[in-house]
């Protein structure tokens, strides 16, 4: 990184500082005990610590409990339509590359109705930070099976228990061309959650963070074995990834060193069954971003854009006089 | 002592030559034996001449003629005609090289036309075909430059122009973007103005087709009452207009749009003296500061971040202390080409001023003759001393890019030249042209290469941006056999009995001086019948200080124009200079990490210590200690290792860093439980609720981080039961 010039330093000194409250808006309507609260706290902390300017920050979501997050952020937000958080976010980023764009999406929103967009967003690798709030259920619509519900989950749509193996969002993401950042967090280890969210924000490209999130309302028991046995949570650490925090390491003794540039190992880790790996699985800063590939090398003034638009529309215009000549 | 030996030793000590036992080398046209193979340079394929590529802005900026031909041959010399085309290609390359060596100048394309028109007159038909194909495969064009006195400045100017063109294009683009964005802001402001909402403007914006379909007066009235707010404050509008004025006045940038300075002179960026460059830089500084200031304000303005209360004062003072190298980096650099041989004291002072203040001025310091002798011929004979002093001093400044090279090596240093031209701040290019060879009838390339190989003028690069220490910044790699005092080459010849003999010869600075006719008086030719065992190699004399009367006399092997071998003894003055050169080479080696005395001393100490340990048969270190578990290392390294204070089980508390903000506890009692600045729970007021609430919170906390401690009020109902429930959390 090149050092800041004197001018840049002085300007930084003039920057406004924000408190956590400056990013808070309204009182969340989530159930008490819902893991979404922890995710909200982590992103608000990120905004404050990174000094993100509220008017330059956008949270985009689809539909679901988790997708209500933009309402609770005092930044720009777009509560979109079900499954379409990613394309909306891509549009925002394309039009305004200067904005910091976050995406909050649920397991139903992303992996079910939005699955096609999910795959292509990874391949496009635009500079977005995506949080998959994975509570393994459709929460908002009161308990229907989602693609990530564990096999056998009894829900309103699967009263005898779901029949299919759950889809693994990590292995799916790691299998798509151009994938550049994949991490996993759990809502109940806030220190790790914050570190991972921060690393995701700093990655240039699409950073995909699956956050395993508790839904005490509909899935009160599913995650209990992991909550009660810290050894079933595995901390990933590496000199090129996240360092091990002493406080965490005392509680979570199951630790493994993993180099995030190793995609094969990342895929193995992502396939773990009983263990929940927490940390950065994969990171490749060299994958180009779609918006950079498409960036025009020439400035486009308003007049140029208008001329181009006119030319395009003219192709479809019927000119009355010429039309007359034809008759 | 034999009379001849006596005469040789006398010459060595005094430089006075006895006519009876020694011959003058003058008129013999001798050259060092190792240079015997380089009489006809045009016959050889080497880096020169160069093509200063002018038609490929994105490709290499300079190529060697042989490289250009090779590329063309790779594309054309294939199939059955391949060998024929290759032969013809090499022939035309040889002709071009000879043409350039004879003084022809111009573009590669025109030289090619000249050379081939000459050939084609008596050409075989296939030659025409080969040349046509090769010519079609040559895509680059540009001035052809041979290795001569003009080369360093030519090459540097050529690269400088290309580097600046890129830089200035980027700057223009950046400025254009700022101008466009600012104009957009003004336009948006205008669109909201009362003037804009007037009926005629509204009508004009709809276009001809539907002009009559609306009642624009009514529309205007509606819009006026809608009150979209006033336009910008006048101050902001004025500020933007001022910014636009500065951002569009770019006369002081080089390139086709460059204007004239206040004196009516076109703006120049390449100068023949340091003073002129410094003066120009300083005169233009106010314009540069104004531009940098406007750029910084414009960015804020475009981002909607400019606050008069905060920024006005800052920008009033902007640039009072000049600009730092980072701020200056976006603006054009200056190039100065000067000759070290004619550097008056005042110029020398200005050069130092440039280098010490780190201004974005790149200086080519060229020297055409590195050998200097005190005028009375009594003092020392030195090689490259002046340049060493300046380059050494520049490296001592730590932040100047310094490159030293003979012109023969410049092509191989082209990336270093570019890096130097692209660096922030100042750069010094110290170059020996080899032009002094003219006095001895030697081509500059040969003299320049000999100066580098003989360590008289070693090549090196000091790049402050490459790292923080000498190992990263300093590079000596270009010099041949850089681990040795002098490079060694095999020399094979036939003796008088026509037997093949071969020897390893060191090429020293003595050979370099010996090839220069002006110093012939320091040499004396030993007639063949006087050759004897007391003639020794120069390196041998160098290896030991003389104590008392010398027993051997240093001699160099030289050849005359018929390639007959001569043994030529040299006087002690040359040996002294060679010794000094070698010492200076050692210093450079140390800087480059070769035979570094500190490292070697440390190594020796460690070796002794290790041997002692081995002798005491100490058990070796267990491997486990050497490779400490990484997890433990990471733990120690973790900066955020904040330990929670030790708590007693009687105290009520929350492990706040582990709280997952689930709202359970705060919902139970929002006075007792509160969130901290990271939105994580702590016990804000333990007196604000009951022990029962503490226990309930502990039970509902899914991450089990609430510890209820002991009840404070012994009268609280159901205490016994509560204490039982609290036990797992205490
Ligand atoms: C097009 C469309 N289909 C279906 C729905 C109904 N719907 C609303 S939310 C939701 C599922 C939400 O699940 P998830 O994305 O996992 O979010 P959660 O509530 O679990 O956070 C569904 C199916 C809808 N709103 N729009
Ligand atoms: S239903 Fe589940 S996911 Fe939705 S708010 Fe409640 S706990 Fe959270
Ligand atoms: S109940 Fe536990 S996790 Fe939830 S807010 Fe309170 S302390 Fe935090
Ligand atoms: Mg869900």
XYZ file of C-alpha atoms in Angstrom, chain B residues 403-723:
321
model
C 21.639 3.683 -11.145
C 25.161 3.424 -12.472
C 26.005 1.754 -15.715
C 28.246 1.806 -18.721
C 26.347 2.633 -21.882
C 27.129 -0.853 -23.211
C 24.940 -2.229 -20.419
C 22.061 0.250 -20.780
C 19.956 -2.028 -22.921
C 20.130 -4.745 -20.308
C 19.295 -2.105 -17.691
C 16.249 -0.840 -19.578
C 13.832 -1.969 -16.871
C 15.953 -0.235 -14.248
C 15.956 2.923 -16.354
C 12.175 2.782 -16.514
C 11.821 2.151 -12.818
C 14.041 5.112 -12.097
C 12.022 7.335 -14.386
C 8.786 6.141 -12.806
C 9.876 6.516 -9.202
C 8.648 9.292 -6.974
C 11.187 11.964 -6.163
C 14.592 12.228 -7.726
C 16.708 9.738 -9.583
C 20.332 9.800 -10.613
C 21.559 7.886 -13.644
C 25.319 7.840 -13.716
C 26.491 6.633 -17.106
C 29.865 6.170 -18.765
C 29.564 6.517 -22.527
C 32.854 4.968 -23.542
C 33.507 7.889 -25.897
C 37.056 8.280 -24.581
C 37.980 5.295 -26.738
C 38.110 7.591 -29.749
C 41.631 8.628 -28.707
C 42.709 5.017 -29.063
C 40.607 4.163 -32.089
C 38.319 1.938 -30.025
C 34.540 1.913 -30.422
C 32.655 3.349 -27.425
C 30.819 0.058 -26.869
C 34.056 -1.819 -26.328
C 35.494 0.794 -23.980
C 32.253 1.037 -21.993
C 32.045 -2.734 -21.656
C 35.720 -2.942 -20.667
C 35.193 -0.294 -17.988
C 32.377 -2.313 -16.478
C 34.111 -5.682 -16.699
C 37.375 -4.374 -15.273
C 35.518 -2.926 -12.226
C 36.666 0.567 -13.267
C 32.990 1.471 -13.622
C 30.820 -1.220 -12.027
C 27.105 -1.289 -12.713
C 24.623 -1.154 -9.843
C 21.143 -0.079 -8.878
C 19.944 1.382 -5.615
C 16.149 1.423 -5.508
C 14.725 2.863 -2.280
C 11.225 1.691 -3.150
C 12.299 -1.946 -3.375
C 12.398 -2.505 0.381
C 13.680 -1.229 3.657
C 17.189 -2.635 3.714
C 20.245 -2.880 1.507
C 19.545 -6.461 0.601
C 16.308 -5.417 -1.050
C 17.459 -2.099 -2.434
C 20.926 -2.680 -3.787
C 21.783 -4.883 -6.708
C 25.136 -5.695 -8.227
C 24.009 -8.594 -10.373
C 24.855 -7.146 -13.772
C 28.611 -7.299 -13.206
C 30.349 -10.388 -14.530
C 31.457 -12.901 -11.899
C 30.479 -10.546 -9.133
C 31.785 -12.855 -6.399
C 35.358 -12.417 -7.617
C 37.736 -9.481 -7.451
C 38.103 -9.562 -11.224
C 36.271 -11.583 -13.818
C 38.315 -14.459 -15.218
C 38.209 -15.635 -18.793
C 39.883 -18.389 -20.668
C 42.358 -17.167 -23.255
C 43.672 -19.591 -25.881
C 46.527 -18.927 -28.280
C 49.269 -20.620 -30.240
C 52.828 -20.381 -29.026
C 55.876 -20.085 -31.231
C 55.978 -23.837 -31.706
C 52.348 -23.708 -32.907
C 51.167 -25.494 -29.819
C 47.771 -24.571 -28.474
C 48.095 -22.965 -25.047
C 45.316 -21.712 -22.857
C 45.323 -19.635 -19.736
C 42.828 -18.181 -17.298
C 43.265 -14.424 -17.438
C 41.807 -11.901 -15.033
C 40.520 -8.742 -16.650
C 41.568 -5.905 -14.375
C 41.494 -2.162 -14.376
C 45.127 -2.325 -15.542
C 43.913 -3.915 -18.776
C 41.372 -1.119 -19.066
C 44.030 1.599 -18.745
C 46.378 -0.321 -21.005
C 43.866 -0.137 -23.820
C 43.973 3.660 -23.691
C 46.776 5.109 -25.823
C 46.920 8.283 -23.770
C 48.468 6.350 -20.924
C 51.057 4.544 -23.015
C 53.898 5.921 -20.930
C 52.794 3.733 -18.023
C 53.431 0.664 -20.177
C 56.490 -0.843 -21.773
C 56.710 -3.696 -24.233
C 59.113 -6.466 -23.300
C 60.847 -7.844 -26.396
C 60.205 -11.534 -26.809
C 63.825 -12.510 -26.185
C 63.668 -10.798 -22.775
C 60.578 -12.734 -21.607
C 61.461 -14.506 -18.414
C 60.104 -15.816 -15.137
C 60.174 -12.495 -13.358
C 57.243 -11.247 -15.449
C 54.114 -12.029 -13.409
C 50.405 -11.470 -13.743
C 48.965 -8.226 -12.443
C 46.751 -10.082 -9.973
C 49.843 -11.538 -8.396
C 51.348 -8.103 -7.728
C 48.009 -6.955 -6.398
C 47.778 -9.790 -3.959
C 50.687 -8.639 -1.859
C 52.029 -5.275 -0.735
C 55.550 -4.630 -1.854
C 58.101 -5.009 0.954
C 61.495 -3.981 -0.246
C 62.765 -4.605 -3.737
C 60.269 -6.313 -6.010
C 61.325 -9.676 -7.376
C 58.743 -9.802 -10.142
C 57.269 -7.182 -12.436
C 53.550 -7.152 -13.288
C 52.755 -7.565 -16.928
C 49.632 -7.739 -19.041
C 49.140 -9.847 -22.129
C 48.296 -7.759 -25.177
C 47.954 -8.369 -28.888
C 48.821 -6.150 -31.821
C 46.765 -5.711 -34.953
C 48.223 -8.904 -36.462
C 47.153 -10.718 -33.302
C 50.744 -11.318 -32.190
C 51.049 -11.708 -28.437
C 53.020 -9.129 -26.426
C 53.984 -8.997 -22.797
C 53.710 -5.472 -21.523
C 54.926 -4.436 -18.111
C 53.224 -1.639 -16.207
C 54.422 0.886 -13.679
C 53.528 0.945 -10.023
C 51.163 3.896 -10.383
C 48.762 1.653 -12.297
C 49.052 -1.064 -9.717
C 48.198 1.423 -6.986
C 45.079 2.476 -8.842
C 44.141 -1.143 -9.441
C 44.406 -1.774 -5.738
C 42.151 1.179 -4.993
C 39.632 -0.001 -7.567
C 39.601 -3.414 -5.999
C 39.006 -1.938 -2.531
C 36.115 0.097 -3.834
C 34.724 -2.969 -5.544
C 34.936 -4.758 -2.199
C 32.856 -2.014 -0.581
C 30.240 -2.398 -3.273
C 30.306 -6.155 -2.820
C 29.666 -5.724 0.870
C 26.709 -3.457 0.166
C 25.452 -6.105 -2.207
C 25.809 -8.807 0.439
C 28.824 -10.479 -1.163
C 31.614 -11.378 1.252
C 29.931 -9.141 3.787
C 32.472 -8.699 6.553
C 29.904 -8.475 9.368
C 28.075 -11.533 8.172
C 31.311 -13.453 7.726
C 32.533 -12.495 11.201
C 29.219 -13.586 12.680
C 29.338 -16.820 10.763
C 32.868 -17.525 11.972
C 31.856 -16.862 15.577
C 28.827 -19.112 15.280
C 30.894 -21.843 13.708
C 33.397 -21.783 16.566
C 30.557 -21.862 19.083
C 28.923 -24.733 17.266
C 32.131 -26.719 17.080
C 32.657 -26.206 20.794
C 29.175 -27.495 21.473
C 29.742 -30.500 19.303
C 32.997 -31.230 21.101
C 31.329 -31.107 24.482
C 28.954 -33.672 22.988
C 25.990 -31.685 24.143
C 22.767 -33.416 23.150
C 21.197 -31.706 20.157
C 18.107 -29.608 20.599
C 14.956 -31.675 20.466
C 13.137 -31.124 17.214
C 9.916 -30.369 19.045
C 11.349 -27.156 20.427
C 12.547 -25.983 17.079
C 9.159 -26.411 15.506
C 6.966 -25.016 18.245
C 3.287 -25.715 17.637
C 1.933 -23.043 15.377
C -1.248 -22.691 17.387
C 0.733 -21.649 20.411
C 2.728 -19.173 18.347
C -0.437 -17.681 16.966
C -1.821 -17.333 20.461
C 1.179 -15.401 21.624
C 1.071 -13.244 18.536
C -2.582 -12.369 18.877
C -2.801 -8.639 19.507
C -6.254 -8.811 20.996
C -5.348 -11.109 23.828
C -7.453 -9.239 26.372
C -7.921 -11.402 29.402
C -11.151 -11.115 31.255
C -10.532 -10.136 34.860
C -10.670 -13.010 37.339
C -14.125 -13.087 38.871
C -15.413 -14.597 42.050
C -18.351 -16.964 41.851
C -20.197 -14.669 44.278
C -20.225 -11.810 41.829
C -22.936 -11.350 39.195
C -21.403 -10.679 35.771
C -21.610 -11.317 32.014
C -18.780 -12.487 29.761
C -19.500 -9.547 27.550
C -17.204 -10.389 24.610
C -19.080 -13.648 24.147
C -22.563 -12.097 24.222
C -24.385 -12.629 20.949
C -26.795 -9.716 21.321
C -29.863 -11.909 21.392
C -31.978 -9.522 23.510
C -33.063 -12.247 25.958
C -31.643 -10.659 29.051
C -32.397 -7.097 28.057
C -35.997 -8.124 27.490
C -36.188 -9.587 30.993
C -34.936 -6.374 32.608
C -33.574 -3.570 30.534
C -32.275 -1.623 33.529
C -30.329 -4.477 34.991
C -28.971 -5.631 31.609
C -27.733 -3.147 29.041
C -25.639 -3.102 25.904
C -22.179 -1.590 25.722
C -20.696 0.411 22.838
C -20.307 -2.821 20.803
C -23.909 -3.768 21.486
C -22.966 -6.584 23.824
C -24.643 -7.109 27.190
C -23.243 -6.326 30.631
C -24.799 -5.946 34.044
C -25.490 -2.240 34.188
C -27.154 -2.172 37.566
C -27.416 -5.311 39.655
C -29.714 -3.522 42.120
C -32.251 -2.772 39.377
C -33.863 -6.215 39.588
C -34.260 -9.402 41.552
C -32.063 -12.445 41.918
C -34.882 -14.355 40.251
C -34.425 -12.232 37.125
C -30.694 -12.855 37.151
C -31.262 -16.593 37.313
C -33.936 -16.476 34.615
C -31.583 -14.503 32.342
C -28.769 -16.966 32.971
C -31.080 -19.814 32.016
C -32.340 -18.118 28.865
C -28.961 -17.005 27.673
C -28.203 -19.536 24.982
C -24.497 -18.968 25.027
C -24.492 -19.269 28.830
C -22.426 -16.203 29.522
C -24.551 -14.765 32.358
C -23.285 -15.612 35.862
C -25.827 -14.744 38.572
C -23.420 -14.815 41.550
C -24.880 -14.839 45.092
C -28.217 -13.249 45.968
C -27.871 -9.778 47.489
C -31.169 -9.825 49.324
C -31.447 -12.718 51.798
C -35.187 -11.986 52.128
C -35.989 -12.749 48.477
C -38.642 -15.478 48.221
C -37.794 -18.987 46.992
C -34.093 -18.396 47.451
C -33.292 -21.998 48.048
C -34.787 -23.050 44.770
C -33.153 -20.111 42.930
C -29.728 -20.992 44.297
